[in-house]
XYZ file of C-alpha atoms in Angstrom:
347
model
C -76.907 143.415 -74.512
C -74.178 142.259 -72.424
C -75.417 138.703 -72.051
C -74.635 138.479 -76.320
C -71.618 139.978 -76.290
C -70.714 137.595 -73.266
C -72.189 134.888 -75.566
C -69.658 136.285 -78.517
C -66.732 136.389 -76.297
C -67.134 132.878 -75.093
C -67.306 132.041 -78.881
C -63.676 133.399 -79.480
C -62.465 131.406 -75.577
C -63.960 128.018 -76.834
C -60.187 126.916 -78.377
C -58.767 127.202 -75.141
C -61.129 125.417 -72.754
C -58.381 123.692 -71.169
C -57.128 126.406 -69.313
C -61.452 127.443 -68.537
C -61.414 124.266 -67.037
C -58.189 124.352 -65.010
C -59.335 127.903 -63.676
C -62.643 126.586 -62.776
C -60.947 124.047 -60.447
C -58.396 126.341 -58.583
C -61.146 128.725 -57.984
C -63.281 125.822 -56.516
C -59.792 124.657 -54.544
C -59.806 128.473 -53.409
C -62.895 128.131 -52.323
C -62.774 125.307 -49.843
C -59.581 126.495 -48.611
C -60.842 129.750 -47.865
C -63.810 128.741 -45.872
C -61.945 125.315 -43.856
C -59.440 128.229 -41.848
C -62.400 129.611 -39.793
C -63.298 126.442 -38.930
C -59.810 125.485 -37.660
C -59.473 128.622 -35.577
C -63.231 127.671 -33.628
C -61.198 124.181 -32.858
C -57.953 125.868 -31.856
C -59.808 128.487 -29.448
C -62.807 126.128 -27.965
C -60.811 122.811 -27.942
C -57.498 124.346 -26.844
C -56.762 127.502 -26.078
C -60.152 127.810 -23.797
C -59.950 124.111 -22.530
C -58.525 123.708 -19.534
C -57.439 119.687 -20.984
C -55.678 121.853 -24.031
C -52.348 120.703 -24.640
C -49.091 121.752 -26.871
C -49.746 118.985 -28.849
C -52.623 120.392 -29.840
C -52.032 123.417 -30.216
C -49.145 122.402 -32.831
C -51.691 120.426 -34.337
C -53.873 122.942 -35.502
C -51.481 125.665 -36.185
C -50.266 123.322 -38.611
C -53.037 122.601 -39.690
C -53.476 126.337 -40.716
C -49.998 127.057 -41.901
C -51.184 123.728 -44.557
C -54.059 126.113 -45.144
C -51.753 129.313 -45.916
C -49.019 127.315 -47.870
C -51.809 125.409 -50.072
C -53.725 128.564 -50.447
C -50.337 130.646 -51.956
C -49.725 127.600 -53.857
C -53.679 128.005 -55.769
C -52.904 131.787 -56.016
C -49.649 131.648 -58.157
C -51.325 128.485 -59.828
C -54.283 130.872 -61.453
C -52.639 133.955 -61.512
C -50.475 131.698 -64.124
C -53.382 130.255 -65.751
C -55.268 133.486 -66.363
C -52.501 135.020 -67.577
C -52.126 132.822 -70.115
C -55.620 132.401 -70.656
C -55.892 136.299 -71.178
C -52.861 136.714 -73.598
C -54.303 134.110 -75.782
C -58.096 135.394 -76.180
C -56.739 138.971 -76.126
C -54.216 137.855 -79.202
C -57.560 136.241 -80.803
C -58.929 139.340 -80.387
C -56.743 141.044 -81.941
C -56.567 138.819 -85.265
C -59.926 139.268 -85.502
C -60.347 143.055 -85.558
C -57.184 143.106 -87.688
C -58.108 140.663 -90.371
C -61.767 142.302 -90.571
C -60.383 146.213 -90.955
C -57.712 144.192 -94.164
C -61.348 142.510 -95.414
C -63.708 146.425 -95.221
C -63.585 148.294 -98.039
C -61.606 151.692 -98.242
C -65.153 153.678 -98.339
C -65.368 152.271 -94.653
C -61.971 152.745 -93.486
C -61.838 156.702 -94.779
C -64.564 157.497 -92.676
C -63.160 156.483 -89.286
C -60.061 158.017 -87.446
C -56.919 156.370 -87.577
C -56.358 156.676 -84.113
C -59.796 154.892 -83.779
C -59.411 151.790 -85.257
C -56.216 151.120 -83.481
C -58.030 151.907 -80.330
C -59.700 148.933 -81.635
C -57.398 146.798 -82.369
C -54.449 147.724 -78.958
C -55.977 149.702 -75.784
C -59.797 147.796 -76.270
C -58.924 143.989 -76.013
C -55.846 145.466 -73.804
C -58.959 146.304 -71.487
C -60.637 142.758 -72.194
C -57.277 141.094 -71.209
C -56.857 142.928 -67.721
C -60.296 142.383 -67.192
C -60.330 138.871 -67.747
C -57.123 138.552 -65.815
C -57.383 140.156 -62.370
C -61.162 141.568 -62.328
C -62.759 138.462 -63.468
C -61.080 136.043 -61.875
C -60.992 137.809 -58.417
C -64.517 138.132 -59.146
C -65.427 134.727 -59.322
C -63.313 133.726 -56.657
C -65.400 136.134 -54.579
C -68.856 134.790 -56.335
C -67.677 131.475 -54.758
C -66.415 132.761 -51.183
C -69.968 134.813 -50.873
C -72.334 131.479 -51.684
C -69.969 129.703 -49.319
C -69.865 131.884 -46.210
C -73.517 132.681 -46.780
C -74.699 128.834 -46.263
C -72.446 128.509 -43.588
C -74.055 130.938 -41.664
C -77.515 130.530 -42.193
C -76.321 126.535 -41.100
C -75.050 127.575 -38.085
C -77.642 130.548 -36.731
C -79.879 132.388 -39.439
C -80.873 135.225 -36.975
C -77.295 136.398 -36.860
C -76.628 135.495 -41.006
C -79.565 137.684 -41.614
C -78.024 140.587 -39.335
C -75.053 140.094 -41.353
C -76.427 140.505 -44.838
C -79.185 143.150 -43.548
C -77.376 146.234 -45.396
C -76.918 144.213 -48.633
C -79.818 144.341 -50.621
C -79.534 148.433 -50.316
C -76.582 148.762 -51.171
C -77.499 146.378 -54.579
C -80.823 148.507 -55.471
C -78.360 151.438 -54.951
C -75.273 149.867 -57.387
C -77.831 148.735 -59.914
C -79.406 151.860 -59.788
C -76.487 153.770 -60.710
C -74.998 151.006 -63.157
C -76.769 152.494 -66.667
C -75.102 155.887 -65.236
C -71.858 154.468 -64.945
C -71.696 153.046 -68.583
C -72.900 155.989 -69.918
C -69.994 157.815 -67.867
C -67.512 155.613 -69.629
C -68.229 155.622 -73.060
C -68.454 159.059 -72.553
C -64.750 159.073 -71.077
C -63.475 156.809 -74.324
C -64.716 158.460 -76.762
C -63.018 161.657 -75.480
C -59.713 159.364 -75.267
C -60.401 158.015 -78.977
C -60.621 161.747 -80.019
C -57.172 162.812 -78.931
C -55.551 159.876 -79.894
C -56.941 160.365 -83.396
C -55.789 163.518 -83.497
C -52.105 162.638 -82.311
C -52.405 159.852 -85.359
C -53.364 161.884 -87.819
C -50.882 164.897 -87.047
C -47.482 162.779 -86.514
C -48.557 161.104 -89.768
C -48.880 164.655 -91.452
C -46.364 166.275 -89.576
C -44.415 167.516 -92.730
C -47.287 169.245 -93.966
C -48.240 170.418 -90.760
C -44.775 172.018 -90.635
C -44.751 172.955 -94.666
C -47.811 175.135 -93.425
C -47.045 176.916 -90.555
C -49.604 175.097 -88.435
C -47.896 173.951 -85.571
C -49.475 176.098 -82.815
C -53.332 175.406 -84.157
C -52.747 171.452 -83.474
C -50.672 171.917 -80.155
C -54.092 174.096 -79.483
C -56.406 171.238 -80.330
C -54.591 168.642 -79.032
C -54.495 170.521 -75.825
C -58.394 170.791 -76.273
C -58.990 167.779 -76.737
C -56.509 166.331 -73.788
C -58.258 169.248 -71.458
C -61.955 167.440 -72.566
C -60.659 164.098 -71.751
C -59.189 164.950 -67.903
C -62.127 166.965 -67.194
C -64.204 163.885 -67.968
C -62.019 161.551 -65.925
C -61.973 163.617 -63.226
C -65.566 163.787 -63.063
C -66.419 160.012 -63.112
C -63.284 159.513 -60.831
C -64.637 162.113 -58.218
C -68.331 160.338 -58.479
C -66.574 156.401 -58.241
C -64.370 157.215 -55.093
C -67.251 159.411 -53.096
C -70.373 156.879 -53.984
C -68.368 153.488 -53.456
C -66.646 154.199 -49.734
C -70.219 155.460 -48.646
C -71.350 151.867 -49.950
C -67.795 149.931 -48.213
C -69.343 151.486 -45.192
C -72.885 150.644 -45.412
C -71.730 147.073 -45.997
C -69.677 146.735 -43.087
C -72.415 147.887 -40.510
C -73.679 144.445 -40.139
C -70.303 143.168 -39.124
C -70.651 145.815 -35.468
C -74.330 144.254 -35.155
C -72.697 140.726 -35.079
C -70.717 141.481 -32.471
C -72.774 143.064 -30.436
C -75.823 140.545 -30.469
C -73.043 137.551 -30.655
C -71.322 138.833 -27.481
C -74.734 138.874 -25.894
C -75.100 135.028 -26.770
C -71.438 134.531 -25.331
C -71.909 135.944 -21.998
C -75.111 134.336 -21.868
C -73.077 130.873 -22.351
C -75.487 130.592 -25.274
C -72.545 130.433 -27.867
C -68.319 129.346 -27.507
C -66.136 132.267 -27.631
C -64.537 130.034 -30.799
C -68.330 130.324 -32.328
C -68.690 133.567 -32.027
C -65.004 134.246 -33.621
C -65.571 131.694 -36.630
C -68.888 133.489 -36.929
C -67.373 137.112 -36.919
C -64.637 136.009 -38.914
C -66.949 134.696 -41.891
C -68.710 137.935 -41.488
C -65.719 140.032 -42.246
C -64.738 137.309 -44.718
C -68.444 138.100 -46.579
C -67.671 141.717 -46.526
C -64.827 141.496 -48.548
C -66.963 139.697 -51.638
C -70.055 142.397 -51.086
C -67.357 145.083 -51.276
C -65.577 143.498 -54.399
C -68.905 143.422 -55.920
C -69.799 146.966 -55.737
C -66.680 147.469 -57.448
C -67.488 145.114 -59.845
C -69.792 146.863 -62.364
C -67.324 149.535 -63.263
C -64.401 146.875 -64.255
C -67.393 144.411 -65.665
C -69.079 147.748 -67.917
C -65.413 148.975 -69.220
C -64.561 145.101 -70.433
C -67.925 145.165 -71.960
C -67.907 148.333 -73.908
C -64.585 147.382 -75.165
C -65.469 144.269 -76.355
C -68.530 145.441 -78.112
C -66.307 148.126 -79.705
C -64.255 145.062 -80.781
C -67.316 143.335 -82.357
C -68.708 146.943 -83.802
C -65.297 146.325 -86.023
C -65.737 142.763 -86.477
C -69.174 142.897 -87.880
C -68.531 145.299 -90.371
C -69.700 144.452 -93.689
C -67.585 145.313 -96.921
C -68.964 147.307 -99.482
C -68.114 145.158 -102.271
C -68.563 141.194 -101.767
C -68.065 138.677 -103.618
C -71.271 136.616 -105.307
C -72.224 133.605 -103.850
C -71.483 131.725 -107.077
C -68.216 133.444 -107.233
C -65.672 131.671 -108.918
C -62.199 131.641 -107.736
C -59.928 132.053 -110.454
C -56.164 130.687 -110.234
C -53.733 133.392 -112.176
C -50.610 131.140 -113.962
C -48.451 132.036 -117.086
C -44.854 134.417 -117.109
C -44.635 137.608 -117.972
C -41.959 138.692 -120.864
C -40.332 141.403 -122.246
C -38.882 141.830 -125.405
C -37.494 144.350 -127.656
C -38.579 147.079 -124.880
C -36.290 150.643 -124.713
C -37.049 153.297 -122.228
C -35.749 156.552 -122.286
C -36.106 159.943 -120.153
């Protein structure tokens, strides 16, 4: 259940709501600046560079105006790549206390029945995977969340026939993701439990490497590692062929409405039904929505591998030692010295 283990992880990102919050306003700031530059281009081309009272005082004017644009918006990006760095470092060090502290609290019955290599899966490479997620993918993603609503209003504001050509190809393409998404989790586990295996394995041999050496075994684990390595790279080949011959078909699919646009919007130009700066504000938000719908199809295969590792954190965390103590347990405080007299040792 992904909307729990959401739930869970927002539980563990409450102490630093500060930096949520600061996030939550450069991606609005993103936003806005994002969608104001189309609209200065449709003043610089109808109001300038197509009027014959256009003047170079104008025309510095609004080039200005979107070199303000540029500079503000590489001032936002540095601003949250900052912010969710820091944001990402701290809930994946929570992270890690957590699973750490809980594998200390489980009993040894618990811990002797799961790989080494395993539990400091747990504990390194899985919030590792929550913290890169959380960094890049998710806040790209909600920048793009924001930039899709945006454009989308826009154009449906400004002529719904041609918004609707626009998004035409994107409900098939999001039957066809969410079709595929239970697939694509399965694919993954599939591909990290294959990675937990060999890393196990390396654990538990450089561990025991003197006694792999005292008996002669060296070629039998170089043979299963090998096995093991060759299980995991057939695996991620396979899901990597599937991702990167499914997805482009999709990128192209997409981008289909962006050619009707232009044809049906050229139409309305030479039929002095639309400005030429209309039609490229227009054509620019299209490509401009293209980029979200493509980052979204994307999307579920970052979104599933920062989910499965954080439910592999929380499989740890929610462990349950063997041996508790009562409820009415009394917590006893150990004082007094230790002495020894008249004590001889010999050998």
């Amino acid at each position: 259940n992904k909307a729990a283990v959401l739930a869970r992880l927002w539980t563990v990102a409450k102490p630093h709501i500060h930096l949520v919050g600061a996030a939550t306003a450069i991606f609005w700031g993103l936003m806005a600046l994002r969608l104001v530059g189309p609209q200065i281009q449709r003043l610089l081309i109808d109001r300038v560079l197509t009027n014959p009272d256009g003047t170079v005082q104008g025309l510095l004017l609004f080039v200005g105006l979107l070199a303000a644009v540029g500079l503000s918006t590489n001032f936002l990006n540095v601003l949250q790549g900052r912010v969710m760095t820091l944001l990402s470092s701290r809930l994946s060090r929570d992270l890690r206390g957590l699973v750490y502290a809980r594998i200390q609290e489980l009993s040894l019955s618990y811990i002797s029945r799961r790989k080494t290599g395993d539990l400091m899966n747990r504990v390194s490479n899985d919030t590792r995977t929550v913290q890169r997620f959380i960094q890049s993918q998710a806040a790209h993603g909600i920048n793009e969340g924001l930039v899709l609503i945006g454009i989308s209003i826009i154009l449906f504001w400004y002529n719904w026939r041609l918004a609707a050509l626009v998004l035409f190809p994107a409900p098939f393409v999001v039957m066809l993701a969410g079709a595929i998404r239970h697939r694509i989790r399965l694919m993954y586990h599939q591909q990290w439990r294959a990675g937990d295996k060999a890393n196990s394995l390396l654990q538990d041999v450089l561990s025991g490497i003197r006694v792999v050496k005292a008996f002669g075994q060296e070629d039998r684990e170089v043979e299963r590692f090998v096995h093991y390595s060759q299980e995991m790279a057939d695996i991620t080949a396979r899901n990597e062929k599937m991702w990167n011959t499914l997805f482009p078909s999709l990128r192209y699919i997409m981008g289909i409405g962006h050619f009707i646009v232009l044809y049906f919007g050229g139409h309305l130009v030479l039929g002095e039904q639309m400005q030429l700066g209309e039609l490229v504000q227009f054509s620019t938000y299209a490509g401009m929505l293209y980029g979200p719908l493509q980052f979204i199809s994307f999307f579920p295969r970052w979104f599933t591998e920062a989910m499965t590792a954080t439910e592999r954190i929380f499989e740890v965390v929610d462990a349950k030692p063997e041996i508790q103590d009562r409820a009415d347990a009394i917590d006893h405080k150990i004082t007094g010295h230790i002495q020894f007299a008249n004590v001889t040792f010999g050998y």
